[in-house]
PDB file of C-alpha atoms in Angstrom:
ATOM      1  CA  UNK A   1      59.805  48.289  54.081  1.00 77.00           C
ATOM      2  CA  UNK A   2      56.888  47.564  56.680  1.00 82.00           C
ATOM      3  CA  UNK A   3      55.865  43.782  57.073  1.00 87.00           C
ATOM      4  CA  UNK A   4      52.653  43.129  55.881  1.00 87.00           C
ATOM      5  CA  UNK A   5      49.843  42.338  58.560  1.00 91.00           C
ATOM      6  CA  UNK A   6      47.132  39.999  58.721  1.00 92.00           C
ATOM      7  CA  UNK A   7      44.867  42.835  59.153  1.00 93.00           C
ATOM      8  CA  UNK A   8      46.207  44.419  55.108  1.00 93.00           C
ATOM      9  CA  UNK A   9      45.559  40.773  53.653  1.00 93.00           C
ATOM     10  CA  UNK A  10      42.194  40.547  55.350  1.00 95.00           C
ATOM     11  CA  UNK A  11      41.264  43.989  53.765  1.00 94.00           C
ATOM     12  CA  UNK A  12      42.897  43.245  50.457  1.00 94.00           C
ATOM     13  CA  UNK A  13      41.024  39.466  50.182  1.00 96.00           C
ATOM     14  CA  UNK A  14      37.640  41.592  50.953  1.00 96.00           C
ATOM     15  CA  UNK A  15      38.279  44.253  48.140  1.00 96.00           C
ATOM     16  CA  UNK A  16      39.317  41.578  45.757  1.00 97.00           C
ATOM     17  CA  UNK A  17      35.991  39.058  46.824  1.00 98.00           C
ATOM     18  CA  UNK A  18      33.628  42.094  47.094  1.00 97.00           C
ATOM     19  CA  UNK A  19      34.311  43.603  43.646  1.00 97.00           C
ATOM     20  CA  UNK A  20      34.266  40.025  42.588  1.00 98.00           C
ATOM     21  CA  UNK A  21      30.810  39.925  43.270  1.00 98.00           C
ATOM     22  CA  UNK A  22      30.056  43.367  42.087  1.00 97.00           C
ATOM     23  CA  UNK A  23      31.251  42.161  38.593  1.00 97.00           C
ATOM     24  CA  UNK A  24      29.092  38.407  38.747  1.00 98.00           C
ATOM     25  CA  UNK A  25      26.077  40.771  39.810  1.00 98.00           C
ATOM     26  CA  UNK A  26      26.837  43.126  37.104  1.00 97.00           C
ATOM     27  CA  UNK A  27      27.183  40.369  34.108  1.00 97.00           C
ATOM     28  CA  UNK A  28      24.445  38.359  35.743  1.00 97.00           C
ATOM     29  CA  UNK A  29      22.500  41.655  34.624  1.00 97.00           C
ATOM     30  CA  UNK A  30      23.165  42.065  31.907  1.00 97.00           C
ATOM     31  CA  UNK A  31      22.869  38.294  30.273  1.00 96.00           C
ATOM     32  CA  UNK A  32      20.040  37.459  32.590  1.00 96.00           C
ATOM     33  CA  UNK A  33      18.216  40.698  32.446  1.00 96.00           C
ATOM     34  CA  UNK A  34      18.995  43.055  30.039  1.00 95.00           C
ATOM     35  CA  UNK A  35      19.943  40.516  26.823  1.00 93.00           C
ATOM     36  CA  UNK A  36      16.881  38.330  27.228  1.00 94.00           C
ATOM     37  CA  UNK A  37      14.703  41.760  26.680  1.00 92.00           C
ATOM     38  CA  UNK A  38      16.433  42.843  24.215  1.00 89.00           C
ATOM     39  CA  UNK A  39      17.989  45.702  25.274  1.00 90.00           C
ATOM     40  CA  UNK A  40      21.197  47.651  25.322  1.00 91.00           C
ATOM     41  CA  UNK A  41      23.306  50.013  26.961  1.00 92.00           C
ATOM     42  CA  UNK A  42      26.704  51.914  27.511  1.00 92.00           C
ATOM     43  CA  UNK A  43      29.970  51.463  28.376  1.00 92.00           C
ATOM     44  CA  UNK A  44      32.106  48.291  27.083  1.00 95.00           C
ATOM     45  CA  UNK A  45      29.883  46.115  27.492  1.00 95.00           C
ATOM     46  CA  UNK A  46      27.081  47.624  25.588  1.00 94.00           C
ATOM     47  CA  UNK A  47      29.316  48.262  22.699  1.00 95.00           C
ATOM     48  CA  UNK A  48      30.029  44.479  22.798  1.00 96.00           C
ATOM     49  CA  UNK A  49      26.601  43.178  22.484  1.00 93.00           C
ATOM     50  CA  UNK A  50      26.168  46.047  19.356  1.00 93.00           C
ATOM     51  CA  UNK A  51      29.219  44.433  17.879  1.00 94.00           C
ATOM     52  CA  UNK A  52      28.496  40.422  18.834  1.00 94.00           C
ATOM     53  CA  UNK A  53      24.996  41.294  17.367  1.00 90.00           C
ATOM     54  CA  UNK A  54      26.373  42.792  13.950  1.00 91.00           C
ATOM     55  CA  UNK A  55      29.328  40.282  13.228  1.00 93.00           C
ATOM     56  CA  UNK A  56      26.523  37.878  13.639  1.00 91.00           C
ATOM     57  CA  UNK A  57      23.736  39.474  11.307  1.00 87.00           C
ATOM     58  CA  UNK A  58      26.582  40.317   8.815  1.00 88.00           C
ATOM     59  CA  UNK A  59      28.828  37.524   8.864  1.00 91.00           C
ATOM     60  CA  UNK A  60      27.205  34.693  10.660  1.00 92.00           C
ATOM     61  CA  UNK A  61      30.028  34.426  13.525  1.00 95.00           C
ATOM     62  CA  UNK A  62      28.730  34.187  16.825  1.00 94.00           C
ATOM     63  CA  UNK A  63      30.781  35.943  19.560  1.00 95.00           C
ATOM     64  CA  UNK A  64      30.379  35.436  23.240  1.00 96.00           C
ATOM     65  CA  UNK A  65      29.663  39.107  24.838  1.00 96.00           C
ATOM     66  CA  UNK A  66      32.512  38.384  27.337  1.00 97.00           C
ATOM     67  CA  UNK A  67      35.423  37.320  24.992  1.00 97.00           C
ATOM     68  CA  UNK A  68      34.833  40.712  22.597  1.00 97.00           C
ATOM     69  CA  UNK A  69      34.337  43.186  25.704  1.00 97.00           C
ATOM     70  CA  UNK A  70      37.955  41.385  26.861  1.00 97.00           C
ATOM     71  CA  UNK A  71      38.662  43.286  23.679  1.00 96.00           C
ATOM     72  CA  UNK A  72      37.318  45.984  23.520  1.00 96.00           C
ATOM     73  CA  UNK A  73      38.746  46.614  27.113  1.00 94.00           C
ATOM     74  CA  UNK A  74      42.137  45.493  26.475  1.00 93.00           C
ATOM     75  CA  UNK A  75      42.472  47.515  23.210  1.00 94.00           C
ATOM     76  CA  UNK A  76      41.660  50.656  25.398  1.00 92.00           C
ATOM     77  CA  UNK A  77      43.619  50.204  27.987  1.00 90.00           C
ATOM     78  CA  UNK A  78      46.453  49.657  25.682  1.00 90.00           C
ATOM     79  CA  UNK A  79      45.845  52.832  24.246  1.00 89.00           C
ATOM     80  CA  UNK A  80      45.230  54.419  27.338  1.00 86.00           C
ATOM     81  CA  UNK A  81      48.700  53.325  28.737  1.00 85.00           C
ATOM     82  CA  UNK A  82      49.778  54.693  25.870  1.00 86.00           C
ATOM     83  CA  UNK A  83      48.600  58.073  25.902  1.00 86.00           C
ATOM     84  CA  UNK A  84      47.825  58.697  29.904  1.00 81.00           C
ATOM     85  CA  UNK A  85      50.218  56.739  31.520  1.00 79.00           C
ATOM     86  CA  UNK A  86      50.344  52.697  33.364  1.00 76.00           C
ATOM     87  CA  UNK A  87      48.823  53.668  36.362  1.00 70.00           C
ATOM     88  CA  UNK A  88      45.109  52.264  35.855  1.00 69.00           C
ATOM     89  CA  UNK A  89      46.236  49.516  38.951  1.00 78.00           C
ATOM     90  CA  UNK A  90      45.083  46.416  39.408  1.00 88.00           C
ATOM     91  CA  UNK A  91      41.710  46.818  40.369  1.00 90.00           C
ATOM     92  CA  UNK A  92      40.672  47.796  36.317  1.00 89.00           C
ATOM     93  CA  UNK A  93      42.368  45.141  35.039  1.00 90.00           C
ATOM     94  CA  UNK A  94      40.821  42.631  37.560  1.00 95.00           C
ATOM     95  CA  UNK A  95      37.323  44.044  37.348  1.00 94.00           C
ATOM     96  CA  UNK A  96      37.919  43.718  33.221  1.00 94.00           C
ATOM     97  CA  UNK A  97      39.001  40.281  33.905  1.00 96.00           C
ATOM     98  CA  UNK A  98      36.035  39.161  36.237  1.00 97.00           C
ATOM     99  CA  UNK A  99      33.083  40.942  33.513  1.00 96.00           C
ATOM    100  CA  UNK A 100      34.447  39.637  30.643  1.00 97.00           C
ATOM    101  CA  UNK A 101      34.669  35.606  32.423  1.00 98.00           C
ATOM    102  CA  UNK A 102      31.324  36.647  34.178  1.00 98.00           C
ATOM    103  CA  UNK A 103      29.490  37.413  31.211  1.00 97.00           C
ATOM    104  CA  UNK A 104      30.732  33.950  29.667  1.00 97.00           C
ATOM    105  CA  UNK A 105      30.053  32.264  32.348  1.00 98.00           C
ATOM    106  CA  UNK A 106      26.393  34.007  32.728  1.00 97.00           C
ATOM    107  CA  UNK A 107      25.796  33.330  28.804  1.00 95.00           C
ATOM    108  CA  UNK A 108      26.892  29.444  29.042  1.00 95.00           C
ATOM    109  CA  UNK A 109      24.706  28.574  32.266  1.00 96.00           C
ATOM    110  CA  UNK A 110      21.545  30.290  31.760  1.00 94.00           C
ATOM    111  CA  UNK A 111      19.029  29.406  29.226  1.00 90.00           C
ATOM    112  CA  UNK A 112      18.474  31.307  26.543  1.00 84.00           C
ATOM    113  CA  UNK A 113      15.613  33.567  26.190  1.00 81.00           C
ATOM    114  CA  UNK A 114      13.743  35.210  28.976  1.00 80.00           C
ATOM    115  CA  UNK A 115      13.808  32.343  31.541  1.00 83.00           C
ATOM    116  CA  UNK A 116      13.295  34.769  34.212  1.00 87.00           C
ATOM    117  CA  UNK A 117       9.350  34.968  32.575  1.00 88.00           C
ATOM    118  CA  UNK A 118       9.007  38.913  33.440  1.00 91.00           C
ATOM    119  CA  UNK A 119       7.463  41.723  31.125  1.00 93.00           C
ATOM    120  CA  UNK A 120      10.940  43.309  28.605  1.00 92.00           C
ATOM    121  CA  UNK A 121      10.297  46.199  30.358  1.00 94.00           C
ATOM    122  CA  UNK A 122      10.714  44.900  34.112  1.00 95.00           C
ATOM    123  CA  UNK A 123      13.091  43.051  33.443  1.00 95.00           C
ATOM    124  CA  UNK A 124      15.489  46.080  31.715  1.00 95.00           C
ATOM    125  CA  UNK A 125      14.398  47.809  34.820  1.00 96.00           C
ATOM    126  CA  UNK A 126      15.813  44.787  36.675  1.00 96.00           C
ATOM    127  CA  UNK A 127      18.578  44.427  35.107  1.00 96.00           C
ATOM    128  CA  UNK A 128      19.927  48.367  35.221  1.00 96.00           C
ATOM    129  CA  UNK A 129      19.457  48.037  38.885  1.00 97.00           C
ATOM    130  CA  UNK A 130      21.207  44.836  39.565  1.00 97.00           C
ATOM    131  CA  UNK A 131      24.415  45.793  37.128  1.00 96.00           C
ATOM    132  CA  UNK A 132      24.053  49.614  38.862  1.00 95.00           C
ATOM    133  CA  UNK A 133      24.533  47.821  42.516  1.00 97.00           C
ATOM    134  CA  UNK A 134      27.421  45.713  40.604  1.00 97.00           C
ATOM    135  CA  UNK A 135      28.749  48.858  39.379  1.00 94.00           C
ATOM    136  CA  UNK A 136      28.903  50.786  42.985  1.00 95.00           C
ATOM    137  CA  UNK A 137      30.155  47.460  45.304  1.00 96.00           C
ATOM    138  CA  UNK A 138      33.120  47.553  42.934  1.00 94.00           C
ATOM    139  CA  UNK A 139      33.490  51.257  43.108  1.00 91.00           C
ATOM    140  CA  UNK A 140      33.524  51.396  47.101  1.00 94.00           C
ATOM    141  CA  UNK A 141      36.205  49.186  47.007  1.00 93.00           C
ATOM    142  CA  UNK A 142      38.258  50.905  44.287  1.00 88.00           C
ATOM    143  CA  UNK A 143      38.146  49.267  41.581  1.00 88.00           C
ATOM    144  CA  UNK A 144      36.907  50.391  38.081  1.00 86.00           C
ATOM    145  CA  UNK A 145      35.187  48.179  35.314  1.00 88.00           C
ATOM    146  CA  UNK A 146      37.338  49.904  32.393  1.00 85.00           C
ATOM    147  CA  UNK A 147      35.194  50.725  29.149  1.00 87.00           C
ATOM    148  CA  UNK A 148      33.770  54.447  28.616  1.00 87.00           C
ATOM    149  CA  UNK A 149      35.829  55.291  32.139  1.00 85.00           C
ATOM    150  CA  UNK A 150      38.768  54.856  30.083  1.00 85.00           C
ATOM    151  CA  UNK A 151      37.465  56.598  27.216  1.00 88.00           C
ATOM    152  CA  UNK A 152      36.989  59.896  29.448  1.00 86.00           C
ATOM    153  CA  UNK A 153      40.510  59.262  31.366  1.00 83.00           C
ATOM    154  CA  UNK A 154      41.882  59.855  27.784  1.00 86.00           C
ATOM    155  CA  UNK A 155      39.337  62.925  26.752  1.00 89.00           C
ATOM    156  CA  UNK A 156      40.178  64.840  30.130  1.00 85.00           C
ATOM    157  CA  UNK A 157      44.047  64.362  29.353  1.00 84.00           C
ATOM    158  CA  UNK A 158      43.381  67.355  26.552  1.00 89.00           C
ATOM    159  CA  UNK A 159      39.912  68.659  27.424  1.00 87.00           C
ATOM    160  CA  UNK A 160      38.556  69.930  30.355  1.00 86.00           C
ATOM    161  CA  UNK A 161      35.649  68.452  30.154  1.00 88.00           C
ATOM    162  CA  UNK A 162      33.203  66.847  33.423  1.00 88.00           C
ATOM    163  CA  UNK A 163      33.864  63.561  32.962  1.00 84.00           C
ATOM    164  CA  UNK A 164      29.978  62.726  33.944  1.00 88.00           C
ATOM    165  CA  UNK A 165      29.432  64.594  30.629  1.00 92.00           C
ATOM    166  CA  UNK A 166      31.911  62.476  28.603  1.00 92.00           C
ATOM    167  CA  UNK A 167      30.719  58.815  29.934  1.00 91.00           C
ATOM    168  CA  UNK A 168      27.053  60.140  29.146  1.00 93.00           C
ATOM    169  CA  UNK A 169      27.708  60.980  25.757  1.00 94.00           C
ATOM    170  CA  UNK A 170      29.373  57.940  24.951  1.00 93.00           C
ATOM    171  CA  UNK A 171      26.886  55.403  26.351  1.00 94.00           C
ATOM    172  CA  UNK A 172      24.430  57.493  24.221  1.00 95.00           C
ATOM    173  CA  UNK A 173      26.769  56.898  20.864  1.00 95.00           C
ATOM    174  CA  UNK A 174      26.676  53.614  21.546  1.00 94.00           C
ATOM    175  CA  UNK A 175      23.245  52.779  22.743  1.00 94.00           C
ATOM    176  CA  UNK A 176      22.129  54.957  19.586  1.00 94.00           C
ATOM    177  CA  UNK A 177      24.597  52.850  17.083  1.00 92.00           C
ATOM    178  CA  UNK A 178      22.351  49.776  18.043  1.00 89.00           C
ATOM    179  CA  UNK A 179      19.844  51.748  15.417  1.00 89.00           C
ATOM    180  CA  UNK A 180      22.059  50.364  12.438  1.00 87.00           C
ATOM    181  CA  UNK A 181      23.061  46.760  13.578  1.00 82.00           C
ATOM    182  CA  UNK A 182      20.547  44.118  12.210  1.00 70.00           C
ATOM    183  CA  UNK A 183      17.387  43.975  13.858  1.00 74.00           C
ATOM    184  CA  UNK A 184      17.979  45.785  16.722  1.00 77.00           C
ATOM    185  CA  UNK A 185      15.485  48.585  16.386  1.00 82.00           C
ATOM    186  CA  UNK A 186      13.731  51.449  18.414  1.00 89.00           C
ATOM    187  CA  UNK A 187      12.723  49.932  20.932  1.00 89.00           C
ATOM    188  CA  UNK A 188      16.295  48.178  21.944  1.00 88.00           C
ATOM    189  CA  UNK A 189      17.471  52.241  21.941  1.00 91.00           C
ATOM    190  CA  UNK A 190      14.511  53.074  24.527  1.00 92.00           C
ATOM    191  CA  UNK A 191      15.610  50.122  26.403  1.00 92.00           C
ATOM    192  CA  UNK A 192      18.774  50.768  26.635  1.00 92.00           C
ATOM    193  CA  UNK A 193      18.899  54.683  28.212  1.00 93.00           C
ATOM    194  CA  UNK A 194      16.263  52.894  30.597  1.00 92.00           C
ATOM    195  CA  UNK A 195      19.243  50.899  31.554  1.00 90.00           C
TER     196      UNK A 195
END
């Protein structure tokens, strides 16, 4: 076995501090941005605000977005391990860690509401681009921030399907569900492929 250099821990602390900030950029997005216009989107962490906002319309339980897409991303990559193998590495399981404690630590700081003061639509706009830069610091560095990734990890494991083409259609399933949760309406569905 090769003794580990200063030069590998260097590297290692920079992949592990820059996909940190990819993540706090990403959930800053989304509960600074995206939730204050009332928007949506994809992945595991649109599916959690769909389900925060319907256990709270239906059963009056409010949910912090972080703690149920810690949920929603460990239940898949249990299943996931399950069906495709342990190998998702660190770097998914860290990025899941860091969105889901960003996102509570986004939706405990900032004030509620649009305190930004920008139009819903800018401020979607805003928000797709800041969690889109989140999205690609944590990719250059290899890491992965779990949710409809998994979900198309598991679909090309019997299909042969592009695995743009799988993440797409999911996103749209779930921005599209928004449609039957409370008063999310139209306009939260336009908002959230704009995102």
């Amino acid at each position: 076995m090769k003794p580990i250099t200063m030069e590998q821990v260097l590297k290692t602390f920079k992949e592990y501090f820059l996909m940190t900030v990819g993540m706090m950029l990403y959930s800053f997005a989304w509960i600074g941005c995206i939730m204050p216009a009332d928007g949506t989107g994809g992945g595991a962490t649109g599916l959690s605000r769909v389900l925060c906002h319907a256990v709270e319309h239906w059963a009056g339980i409010s949910i912090q977005i972080g703690t149920m897409a810690f949920l929603i991303n460990g239940v898949l990559l249990l299943v996931a391990g399950f069906i495709i193998g342990w190998n998702f590495g660190v770097k998914t399981v860290f990025c899941v860690c860091v969105i889901s404690l960003g996102l509570n630590f986004w939706q405990s700081v900032l004030p509620e509401g649009d305190f930004l003061h920008l139009e819903r639509i800018l401020s979607v706009i805003l928000g797709g681009i800041l969690a889109g830069i989140g999205v690609a610091i944590c990719f250059m560095q290899g890491g992965s921030t779990g949710g409809t990734d998994i979900i198309a990890m598991i679909v090309n494991k019997y299909k042969t399907i592009s695995y743009g083409r799988i993440v797409m259609t999911v996103d749209s399933m779930i921005i599209l569900s928004s449609l039957f949760v409370g008063d999310m309406g139209v306009d939260s569905v336009i908002y959230g492929f704009v995102v």
